[in-house]
Coordinates of C-alpha atoms in Angstrom, one line a residue:
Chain A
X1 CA 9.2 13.2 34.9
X2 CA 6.1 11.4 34.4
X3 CA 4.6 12.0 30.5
X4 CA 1.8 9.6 30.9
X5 CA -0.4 8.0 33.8
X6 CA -3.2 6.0 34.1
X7 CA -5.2 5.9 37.1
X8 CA -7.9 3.5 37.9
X9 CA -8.8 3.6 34.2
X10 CA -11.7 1.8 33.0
X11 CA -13.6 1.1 29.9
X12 CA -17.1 -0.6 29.3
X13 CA -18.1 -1.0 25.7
X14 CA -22.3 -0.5 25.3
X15 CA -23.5 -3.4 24.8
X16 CA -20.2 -5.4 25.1
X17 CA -19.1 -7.6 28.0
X18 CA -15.7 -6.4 27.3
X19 CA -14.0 -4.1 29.8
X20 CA -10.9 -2.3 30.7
X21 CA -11.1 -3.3 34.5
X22 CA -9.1 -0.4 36.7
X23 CA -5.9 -0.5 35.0
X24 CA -3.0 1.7 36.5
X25 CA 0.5 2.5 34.1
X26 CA 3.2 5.2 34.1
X27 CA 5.2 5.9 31.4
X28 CA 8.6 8.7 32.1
X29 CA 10.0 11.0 29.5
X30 CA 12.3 8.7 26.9
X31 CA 11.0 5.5 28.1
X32 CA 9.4 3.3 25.6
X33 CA 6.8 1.0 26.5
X34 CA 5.5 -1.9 24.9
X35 CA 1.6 -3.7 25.6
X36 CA 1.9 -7.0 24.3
X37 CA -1.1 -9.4 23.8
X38 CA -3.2 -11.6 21.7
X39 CA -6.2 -10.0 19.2
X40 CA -9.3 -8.9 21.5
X41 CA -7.0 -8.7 24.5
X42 CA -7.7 -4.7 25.0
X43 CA -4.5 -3.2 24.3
X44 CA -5.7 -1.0 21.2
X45 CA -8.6 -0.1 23.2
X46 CA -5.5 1.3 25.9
X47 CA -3.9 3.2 23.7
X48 CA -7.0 4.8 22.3
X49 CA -8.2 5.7 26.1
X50 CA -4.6 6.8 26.9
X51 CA -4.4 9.0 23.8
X52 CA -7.8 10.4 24.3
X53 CA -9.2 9.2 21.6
X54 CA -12.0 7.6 24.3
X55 CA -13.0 8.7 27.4
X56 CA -12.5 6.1 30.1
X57 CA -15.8 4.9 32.1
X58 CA -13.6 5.5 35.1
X59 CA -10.4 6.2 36.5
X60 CA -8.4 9.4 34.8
X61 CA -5.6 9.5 32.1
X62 CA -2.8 12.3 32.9
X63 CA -0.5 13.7 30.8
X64 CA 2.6 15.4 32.4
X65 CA -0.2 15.9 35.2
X66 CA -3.3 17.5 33.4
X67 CA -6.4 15.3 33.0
X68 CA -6.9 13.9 29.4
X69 CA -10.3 15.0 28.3
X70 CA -10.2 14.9 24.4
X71 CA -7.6 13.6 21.8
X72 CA -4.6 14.7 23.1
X73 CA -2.6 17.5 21.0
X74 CA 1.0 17.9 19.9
X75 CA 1.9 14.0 20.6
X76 CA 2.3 11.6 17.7
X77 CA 0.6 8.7 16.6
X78 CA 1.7 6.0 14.2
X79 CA -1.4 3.2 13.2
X80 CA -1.1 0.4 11.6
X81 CA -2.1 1.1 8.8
X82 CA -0.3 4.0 7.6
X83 CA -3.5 6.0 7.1
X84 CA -1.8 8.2 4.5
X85 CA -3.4 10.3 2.3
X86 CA -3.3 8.8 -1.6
X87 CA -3.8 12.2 -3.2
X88 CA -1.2 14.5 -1.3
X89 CA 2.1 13.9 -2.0
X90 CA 4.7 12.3 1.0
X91 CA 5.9 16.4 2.1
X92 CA 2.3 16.9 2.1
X93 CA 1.4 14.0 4.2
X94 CA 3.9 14.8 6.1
X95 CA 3.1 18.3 6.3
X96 CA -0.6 17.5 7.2
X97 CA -0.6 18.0 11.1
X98 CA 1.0 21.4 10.7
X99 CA -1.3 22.7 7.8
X100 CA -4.0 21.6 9.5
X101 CA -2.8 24.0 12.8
X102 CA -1.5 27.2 10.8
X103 CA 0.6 28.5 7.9
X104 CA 3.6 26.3 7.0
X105 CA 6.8 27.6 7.1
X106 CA 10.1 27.3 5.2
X107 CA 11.5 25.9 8.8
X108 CA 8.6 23.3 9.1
X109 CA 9.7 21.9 5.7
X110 CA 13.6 21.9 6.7
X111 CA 12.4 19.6 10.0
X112 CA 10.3 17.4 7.2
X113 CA 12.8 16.7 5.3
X114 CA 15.6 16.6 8.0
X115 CA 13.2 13.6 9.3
X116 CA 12.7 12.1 5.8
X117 CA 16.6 12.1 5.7
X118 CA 16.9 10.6 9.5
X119 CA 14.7 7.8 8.1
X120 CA 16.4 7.3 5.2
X121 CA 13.8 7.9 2.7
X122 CA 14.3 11.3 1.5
X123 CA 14.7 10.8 -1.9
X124 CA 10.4 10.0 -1.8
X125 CA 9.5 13.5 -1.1
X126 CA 7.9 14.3 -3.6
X127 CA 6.4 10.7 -4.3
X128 CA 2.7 9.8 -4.1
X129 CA 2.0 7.1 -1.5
X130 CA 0.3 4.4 -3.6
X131 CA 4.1 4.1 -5.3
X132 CA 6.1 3.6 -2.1
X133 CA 6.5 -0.2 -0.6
X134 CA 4.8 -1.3 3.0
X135 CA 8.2 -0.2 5.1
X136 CA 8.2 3.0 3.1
X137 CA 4.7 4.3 4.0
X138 CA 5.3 2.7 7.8
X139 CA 8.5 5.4 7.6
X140 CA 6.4 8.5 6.0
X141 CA 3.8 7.3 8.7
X142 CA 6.8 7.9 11.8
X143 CA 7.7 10.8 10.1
X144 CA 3.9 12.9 10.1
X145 CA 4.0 11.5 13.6
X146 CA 7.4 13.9 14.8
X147 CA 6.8 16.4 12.3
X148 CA 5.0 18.3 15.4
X149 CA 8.2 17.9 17.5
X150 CA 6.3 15.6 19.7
X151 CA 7.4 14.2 23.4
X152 CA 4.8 11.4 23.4
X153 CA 4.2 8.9 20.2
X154 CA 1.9 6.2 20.3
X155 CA 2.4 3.4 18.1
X156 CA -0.5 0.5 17.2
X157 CA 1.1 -2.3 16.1
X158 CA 2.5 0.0 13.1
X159 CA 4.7 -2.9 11.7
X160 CA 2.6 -5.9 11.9
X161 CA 2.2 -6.2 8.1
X162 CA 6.1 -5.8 6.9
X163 CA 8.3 -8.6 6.5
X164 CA 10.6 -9.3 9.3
X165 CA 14.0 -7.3 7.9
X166 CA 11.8 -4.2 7.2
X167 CA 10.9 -4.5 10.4
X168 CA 14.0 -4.8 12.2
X169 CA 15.2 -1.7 10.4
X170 CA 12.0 0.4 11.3
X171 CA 12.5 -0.8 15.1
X172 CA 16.4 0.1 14.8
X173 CA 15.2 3.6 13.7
X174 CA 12.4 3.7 16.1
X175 CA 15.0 3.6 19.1
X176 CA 17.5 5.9 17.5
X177 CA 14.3 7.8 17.2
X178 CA 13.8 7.4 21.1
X179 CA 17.3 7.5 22.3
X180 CA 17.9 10.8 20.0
X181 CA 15.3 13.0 20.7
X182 CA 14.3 11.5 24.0
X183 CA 10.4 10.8 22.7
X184 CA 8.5 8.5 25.4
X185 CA 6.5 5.9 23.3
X186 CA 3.7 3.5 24.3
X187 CA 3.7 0.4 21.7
X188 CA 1.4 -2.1 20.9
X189 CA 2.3 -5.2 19.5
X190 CA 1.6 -8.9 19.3
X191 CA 5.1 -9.7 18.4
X192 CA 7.2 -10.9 21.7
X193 CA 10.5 -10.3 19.8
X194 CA 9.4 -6.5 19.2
X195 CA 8.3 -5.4 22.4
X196 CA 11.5 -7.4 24.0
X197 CA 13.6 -5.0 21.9
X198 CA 11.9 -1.5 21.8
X199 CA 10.7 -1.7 25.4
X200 CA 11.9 -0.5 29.0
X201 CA 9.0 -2.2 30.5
X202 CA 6.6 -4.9 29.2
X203 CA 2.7 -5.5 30.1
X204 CA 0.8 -8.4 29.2
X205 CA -2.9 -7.9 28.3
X206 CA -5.1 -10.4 29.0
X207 CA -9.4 -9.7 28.6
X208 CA -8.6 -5.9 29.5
X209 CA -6.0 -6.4 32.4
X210 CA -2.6 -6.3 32.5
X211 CA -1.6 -10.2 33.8
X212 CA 2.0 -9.7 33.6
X213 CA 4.9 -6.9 34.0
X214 CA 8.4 -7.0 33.3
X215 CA 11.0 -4.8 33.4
X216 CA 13.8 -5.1 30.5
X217 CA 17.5 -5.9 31.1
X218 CA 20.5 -3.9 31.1
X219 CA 21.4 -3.9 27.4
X220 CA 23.9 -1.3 27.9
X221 CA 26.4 -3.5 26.8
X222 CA 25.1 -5.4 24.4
X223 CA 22.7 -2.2 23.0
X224 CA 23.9 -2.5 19.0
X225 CA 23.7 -6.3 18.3
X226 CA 21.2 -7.4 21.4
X227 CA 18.7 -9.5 19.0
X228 CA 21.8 -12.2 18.8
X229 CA 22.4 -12.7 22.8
X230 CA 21.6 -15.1 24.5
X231 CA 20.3 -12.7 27.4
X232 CA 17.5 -11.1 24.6
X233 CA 16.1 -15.0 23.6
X234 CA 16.0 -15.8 27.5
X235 CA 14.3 -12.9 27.7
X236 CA 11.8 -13.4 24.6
X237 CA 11.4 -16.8 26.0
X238 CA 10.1 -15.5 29.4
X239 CA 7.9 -13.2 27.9
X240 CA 6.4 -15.9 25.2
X241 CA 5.7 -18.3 28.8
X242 CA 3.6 -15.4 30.3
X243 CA 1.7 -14.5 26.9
X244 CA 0.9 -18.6 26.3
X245 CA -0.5 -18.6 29.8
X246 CA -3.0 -16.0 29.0
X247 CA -4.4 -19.3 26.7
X248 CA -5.4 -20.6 30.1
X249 CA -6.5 -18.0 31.7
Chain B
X1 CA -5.0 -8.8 -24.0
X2 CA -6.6 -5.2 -24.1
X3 CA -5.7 -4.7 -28.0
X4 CA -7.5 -7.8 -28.7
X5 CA -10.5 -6.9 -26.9
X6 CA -10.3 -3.8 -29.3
X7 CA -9.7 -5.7 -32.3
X8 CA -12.9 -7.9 -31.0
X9 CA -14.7 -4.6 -30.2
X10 CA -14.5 -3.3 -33.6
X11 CA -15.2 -6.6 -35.3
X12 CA -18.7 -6.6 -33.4
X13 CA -19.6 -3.2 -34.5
X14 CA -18.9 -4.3 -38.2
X15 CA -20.9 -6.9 -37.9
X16 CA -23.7 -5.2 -36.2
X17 CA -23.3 -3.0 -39.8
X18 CA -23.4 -5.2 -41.8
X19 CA -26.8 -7.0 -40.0
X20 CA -28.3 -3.5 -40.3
X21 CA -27.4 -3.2 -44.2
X22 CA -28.5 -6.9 -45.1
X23 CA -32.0 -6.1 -43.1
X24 CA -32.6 -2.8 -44.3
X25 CA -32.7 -4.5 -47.9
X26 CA -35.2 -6.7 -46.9
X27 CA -37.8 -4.1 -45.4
X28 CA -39.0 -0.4 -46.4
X29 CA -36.9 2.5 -45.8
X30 CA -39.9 3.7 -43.3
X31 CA -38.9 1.1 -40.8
X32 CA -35.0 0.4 -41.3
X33 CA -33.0 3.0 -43.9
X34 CA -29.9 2.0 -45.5
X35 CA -27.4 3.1 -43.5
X36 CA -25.7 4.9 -46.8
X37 CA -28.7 7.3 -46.2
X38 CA -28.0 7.9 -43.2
X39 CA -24.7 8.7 -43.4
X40 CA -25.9 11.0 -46.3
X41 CA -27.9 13.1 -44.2
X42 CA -25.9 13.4 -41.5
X43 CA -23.9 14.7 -43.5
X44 CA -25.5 17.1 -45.3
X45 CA -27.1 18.1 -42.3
X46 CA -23.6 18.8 -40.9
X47 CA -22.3 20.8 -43.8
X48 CA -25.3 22.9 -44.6
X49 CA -25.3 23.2 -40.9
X50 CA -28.8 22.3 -39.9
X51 CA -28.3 20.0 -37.1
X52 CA -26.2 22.4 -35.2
X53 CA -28.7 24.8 -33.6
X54 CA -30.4 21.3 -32.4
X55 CA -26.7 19.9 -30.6
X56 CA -26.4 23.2 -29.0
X57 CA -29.8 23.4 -27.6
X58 CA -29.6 19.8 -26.2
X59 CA -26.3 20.1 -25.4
X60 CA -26.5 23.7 -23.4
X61 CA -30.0 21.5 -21.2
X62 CA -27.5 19.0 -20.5
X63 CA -24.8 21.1 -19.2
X64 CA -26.6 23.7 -17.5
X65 CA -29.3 20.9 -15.7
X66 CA -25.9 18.7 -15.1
X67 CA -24.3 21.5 -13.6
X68 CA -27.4 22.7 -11.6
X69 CA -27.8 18.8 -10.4
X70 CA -24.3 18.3 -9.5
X71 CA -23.9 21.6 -7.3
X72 CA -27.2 20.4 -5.4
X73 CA -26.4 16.7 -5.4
X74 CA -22.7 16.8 -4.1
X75 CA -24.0 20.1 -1.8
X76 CA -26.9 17.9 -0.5
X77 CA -25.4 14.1 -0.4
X78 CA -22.1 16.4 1.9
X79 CA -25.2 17.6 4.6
X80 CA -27.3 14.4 5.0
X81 CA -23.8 12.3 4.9
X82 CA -22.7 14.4 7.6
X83 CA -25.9 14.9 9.7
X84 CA -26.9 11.7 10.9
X85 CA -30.2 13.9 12.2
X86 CA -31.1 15.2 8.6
X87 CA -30.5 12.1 6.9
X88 CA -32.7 10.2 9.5
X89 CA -35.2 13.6 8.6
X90 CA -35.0 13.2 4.4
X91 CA -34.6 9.5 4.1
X92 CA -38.1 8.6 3.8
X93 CA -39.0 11.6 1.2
X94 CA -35.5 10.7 -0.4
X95 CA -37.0 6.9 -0.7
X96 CA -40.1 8.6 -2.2
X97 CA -38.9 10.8 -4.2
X98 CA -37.0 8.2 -6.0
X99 CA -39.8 5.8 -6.4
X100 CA -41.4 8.6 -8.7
X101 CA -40.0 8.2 -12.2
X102 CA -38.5 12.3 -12.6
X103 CA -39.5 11.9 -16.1
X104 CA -43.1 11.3 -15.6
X105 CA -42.8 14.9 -14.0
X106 CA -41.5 16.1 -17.4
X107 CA -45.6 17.4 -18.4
X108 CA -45.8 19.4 -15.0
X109 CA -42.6 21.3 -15.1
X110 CA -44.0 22.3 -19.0
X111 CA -47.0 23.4 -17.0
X112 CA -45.0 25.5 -14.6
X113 CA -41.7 27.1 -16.5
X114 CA -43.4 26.9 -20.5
X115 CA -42.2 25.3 -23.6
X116 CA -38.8 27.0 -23.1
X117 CA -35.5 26.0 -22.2
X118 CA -36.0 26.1 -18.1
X119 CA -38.2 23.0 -18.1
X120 CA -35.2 21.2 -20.1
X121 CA -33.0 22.1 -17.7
X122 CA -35.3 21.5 -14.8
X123 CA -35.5 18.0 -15.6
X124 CA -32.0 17.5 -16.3
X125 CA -30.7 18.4 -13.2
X126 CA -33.6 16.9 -10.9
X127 CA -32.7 13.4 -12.9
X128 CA -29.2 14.2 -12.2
X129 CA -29.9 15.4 -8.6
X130 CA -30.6 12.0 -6.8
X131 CA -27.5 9.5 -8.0
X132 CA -24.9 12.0 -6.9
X133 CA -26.7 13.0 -3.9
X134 CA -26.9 9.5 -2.8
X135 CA -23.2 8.8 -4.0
X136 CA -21.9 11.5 -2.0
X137 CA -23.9 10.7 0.9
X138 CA -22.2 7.2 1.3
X139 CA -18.6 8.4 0.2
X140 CA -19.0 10.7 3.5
X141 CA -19.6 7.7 5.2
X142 CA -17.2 5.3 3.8
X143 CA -14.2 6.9 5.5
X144 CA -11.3 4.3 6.9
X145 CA -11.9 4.9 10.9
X146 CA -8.1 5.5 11.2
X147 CA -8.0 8.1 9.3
X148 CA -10.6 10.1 10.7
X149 CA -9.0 9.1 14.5
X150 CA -5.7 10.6 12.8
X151 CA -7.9 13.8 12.1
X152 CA -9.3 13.7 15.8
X153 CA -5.8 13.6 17.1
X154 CA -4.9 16.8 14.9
X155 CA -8.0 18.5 16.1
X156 CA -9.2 19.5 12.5
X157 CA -12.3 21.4 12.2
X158 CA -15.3 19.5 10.8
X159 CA -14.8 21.6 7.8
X160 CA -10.8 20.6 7.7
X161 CA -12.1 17.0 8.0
X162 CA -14.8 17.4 5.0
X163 CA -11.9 18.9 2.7
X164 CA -8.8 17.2 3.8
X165 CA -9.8 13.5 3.8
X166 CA -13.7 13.4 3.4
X167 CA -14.1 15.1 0.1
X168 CA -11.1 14.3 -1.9
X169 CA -11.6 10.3 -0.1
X170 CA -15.0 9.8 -1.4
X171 CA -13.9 11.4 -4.8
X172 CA -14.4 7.9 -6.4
X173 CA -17.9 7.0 -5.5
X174 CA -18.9 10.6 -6.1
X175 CA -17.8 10.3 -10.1
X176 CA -19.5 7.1 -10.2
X177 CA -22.5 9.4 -9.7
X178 CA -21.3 11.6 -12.0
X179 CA -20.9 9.0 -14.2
X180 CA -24.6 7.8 -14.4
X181 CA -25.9 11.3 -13.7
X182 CA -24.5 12.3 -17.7
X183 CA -26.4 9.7 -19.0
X184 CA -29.4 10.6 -17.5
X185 CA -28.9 14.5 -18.1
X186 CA -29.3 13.2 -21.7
X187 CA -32.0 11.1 -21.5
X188 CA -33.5 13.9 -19.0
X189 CA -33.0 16.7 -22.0
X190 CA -34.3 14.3 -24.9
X191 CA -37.4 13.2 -23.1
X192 CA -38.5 17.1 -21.9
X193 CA -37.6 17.7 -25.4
X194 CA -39.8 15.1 -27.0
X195 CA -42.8 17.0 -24.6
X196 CA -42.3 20.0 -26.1
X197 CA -40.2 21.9 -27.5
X198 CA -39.6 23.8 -31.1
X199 CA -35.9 23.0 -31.0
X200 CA -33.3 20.6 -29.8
X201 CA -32.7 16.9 -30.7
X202 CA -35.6 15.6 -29.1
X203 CA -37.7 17.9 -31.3
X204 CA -36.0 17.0 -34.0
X205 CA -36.9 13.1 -33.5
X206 CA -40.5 13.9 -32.9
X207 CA -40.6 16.2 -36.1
X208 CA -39.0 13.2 -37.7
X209 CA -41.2 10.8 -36.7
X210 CA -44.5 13.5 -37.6
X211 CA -42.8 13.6 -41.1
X212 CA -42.6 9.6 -40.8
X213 CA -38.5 10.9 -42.0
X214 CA -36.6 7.4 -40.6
X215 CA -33.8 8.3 -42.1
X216 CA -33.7 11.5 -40.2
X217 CA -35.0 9.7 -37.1
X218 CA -31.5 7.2 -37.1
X219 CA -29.3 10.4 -38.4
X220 CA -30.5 12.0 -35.4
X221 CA -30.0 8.9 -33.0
X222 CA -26.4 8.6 -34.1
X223 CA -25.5 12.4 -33.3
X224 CA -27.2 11.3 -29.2
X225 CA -25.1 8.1 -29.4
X226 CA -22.1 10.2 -29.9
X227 CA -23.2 12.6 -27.5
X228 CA -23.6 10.0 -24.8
X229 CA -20.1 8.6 -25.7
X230 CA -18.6 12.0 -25.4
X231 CA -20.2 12.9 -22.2
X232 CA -18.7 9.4 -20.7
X233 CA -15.5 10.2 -22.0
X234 CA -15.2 13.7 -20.0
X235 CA -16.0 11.6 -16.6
X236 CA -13.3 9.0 -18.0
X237 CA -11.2 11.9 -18.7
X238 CA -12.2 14.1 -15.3
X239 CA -11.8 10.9 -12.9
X240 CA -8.0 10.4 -14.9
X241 CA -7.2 13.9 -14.0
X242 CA -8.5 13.9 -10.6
X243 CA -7.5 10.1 -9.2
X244 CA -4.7 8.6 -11.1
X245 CA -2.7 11.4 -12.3
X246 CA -2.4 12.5 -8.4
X247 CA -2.1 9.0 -7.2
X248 CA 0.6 8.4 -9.6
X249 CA 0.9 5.3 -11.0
X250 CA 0.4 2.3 -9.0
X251 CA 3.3 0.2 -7.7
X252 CA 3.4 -3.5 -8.8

């Protein structure tokens, strides 16, 4: 089943010679994939037209088959900066998207901290944000995200300021996260390593188009330790080539 | 590092005392008392109870202008930070309106509401008015674009957005407002005072001064000194409560 499509999409910035030129994408239920590209290449501007968050200038965005035509409801959305709120505690951050939609229940709590515990921070609960570490907030951040039961997450480079262990882990629990409860997610990154190891399938931004497409390799046999093969560095290798060629575009 | 910047703060206020004892000697009580006297007065004017019916006139302009002032300011800076068509509207009497010293509006508003409390407490809250209207106004602008695309993609109401992130966001700039607006409601209730008025700390320096009193003059500026102090130290005490004891303490 298709969750996401883009069709023809297009994006002109006023005043801006930057476009998004007629870019096509689908992404299926459970998939996770990964726009990869260098600062000013157009990917966040993607995301924000695929999540509804702009209106493209042509072309239509569909998800599971309806025409986008505002922020898109009930999916999640992780940025890169945690955008918590200081003054509610990490339940009530948590909490937010729910409050803000009706009454919370005992049962919505149980599913926060069920999550807090599947991310292995649920002894911060009750915690104000501006005490927890980069990789903590980045976890409270993935959990607000699901707290909504969503099928669709989008991610904006949500780990690009956390040292490269905290990383790994969050990206571990990101595919649990994915393989688990079968949530289709479109990441952005810069980081070839990251979108070789989240992603099903790979595109390449380059000055709003998508210059490069690659599917990922079987890692069905290699799926717990795949950062240490040789296939996974061939495969970060091949990536890397396509991204420095977008220097010469 | 902070106790001895106490220790150095309380070393400059002795010596401040003792330049104010060493010049009173040298001049006539009319100009500089000794600060013995003073202290003499104030204190008799404490125990036989004189000076209180002046605090809690002054004190009952400030917080009923203050409170009058904030309501309006934070109401007002929340519409034109939200409107971007009322604040292009107001801006130009806003810039007027604060190129026009309030005070000097102090004789007109004696004119319209009398020699009573009201024009106290008029003036009080339209000095008050303006910093936290224009400290609100740009903490309702100052919000991190994330988090209102985060709001966007929850669909919150314009009102959810104002009271969930908006509000409680721009708390910091807003008692920054708060903080120059005390200051002002005192200078606002002394100077309406000094106009006219039977009772009150301001009428008590001008009845001083009539009675060419100094020493009453400087008891009199000490009990607005500590006023002031005590004002700042509610905001001190009302941002603590509000910001850091719901953030938590910061991680190092």
């Amino acid at each position: 089943m298709v969750e996401l499509e883009l069709r023809n999409v297009s994006y002109q910035y006023e005043k801006d010679t930057f476009s998004v030129q007629e870019l096509n994408w689908k992404l299926h239920r459970g998939e996770i994939h990964c726009w990869l590209g260098r600062s000013g290449s157009g990917k966040t501007t993607l995301l924000q037209l695929a999540a509804g968050l702009k209106q493209p200038t042509g072309g239509k965005v569909l998800h599971q088959d309806v025409p986008v035509e505002e922020p898109l409801s009930d999916i999640g959305f992780v940025f890169q900066d945690a955008t918590l709120l200081q003054w509610k505690k990490v339940i009530d951050n948590i909490l937010l998207p729910i409050q803000l939609k009706r009454k919370i229940t005992e049962e919505d709590i149980a599913y926060a901290k069920a999550l807090l515990e599947m991310l292995q921070i649920q002894h911060l609960f009750d915690r104000y944000p501006s005490t927890l570490s980069g990789g903590q907030k980045s976890r409270v951040a993935i959990a607000r995200a699901l707290v909504t039961r969503p099928t669709l997450l989008f991610c904006d480079e949500p780990f690009a300021a956390l040292d490269l262990l905290t990383k790994e882990e969050l990206q571990n629990e990101l595919l649990y996260l994915n393989q688990s409860k079968n949530i289709a997610m479109l990441f952005v990154t810069h980081d070839v390593s990251e979108a070789a190891f989240l992603a099903d399938q790979i595109g390449v931004m380059e000055k709003g188009a998508f210059i490069y497409r690659q599917q990922a390799p079987d890692w069905s046999n290699v799926n717990s330790h795949r950062r240490d093969t040789p296939l996974f560095r061939d495969y970060c290798m091949g990536i890397r080539q396509s991204l420095e060629e977008t220097a010469h575009a | 590092m902070r106790k001895k910047a106490a220790i150095t703060s309380i070393m400059v206020g002795l010596l401040l005392f003792v330049v104010w004892k060493y010049s009173a000697r040298r001049v006539s009580d009319l100009i500089l008392p000794q600060p013995a006297d003073v202290f003499t007065v104030l204190m008799e004017g404490f125990i036989d109870g004189y000076f209180y019916p002046h605090i809690m006139t002054t004190l009952t302009e400030i917080f009923i202008g203050l409170l009058i002032g904030t309501v309006l300011g934070i109401g007002a800076g929340i519409i034109i930070g939200e409107s971007a068509f009322l604040r292009n509207v107001f801006s130009p009497y806003i810039v007027i309106s604060q190129a026009i010293p309030k005070i000097a509006l102090a004789p007109l508003f004696m004119l319209w509401f009398g020699y009573g409390m009201t024009s106290k407490v008029v003036i009080t809250a339209l000095v008050c008015f303006f910093p936290l209207l224009e400290a609100t106004a740009s903490a309702m602008r100052q919000v991190n674009n994330e988090q209102l695309a985060l709001f966007k993609l929850m669909h919150a109401s314009r009102l959810q957005t104002l009271w969930h992130l908006k509000i409680p966001g721009g708390l910091p700039s807003i008692l920054q407002g708060l903080r120059v607006a005390v200051i002002l409601a005192l200078v606002g209730a002394i100077v309406g005072e000094f106009i006219g008025a039977n009772q009150g700390l301001g009428a008590l320096i001008t009845a001083s001064q009539s009675m060419m009193d100094t020493t009453l003059m400087f008891a009199v500026l000490i009990i607005l000194a500590l006023i002031g102090f005590l004002l700042y130290g509610l905001v001190n005490l009302l941002e603590w409560k509000l910001l850091h004891l719901k953030k938590g303490e910061e991680k190092h």
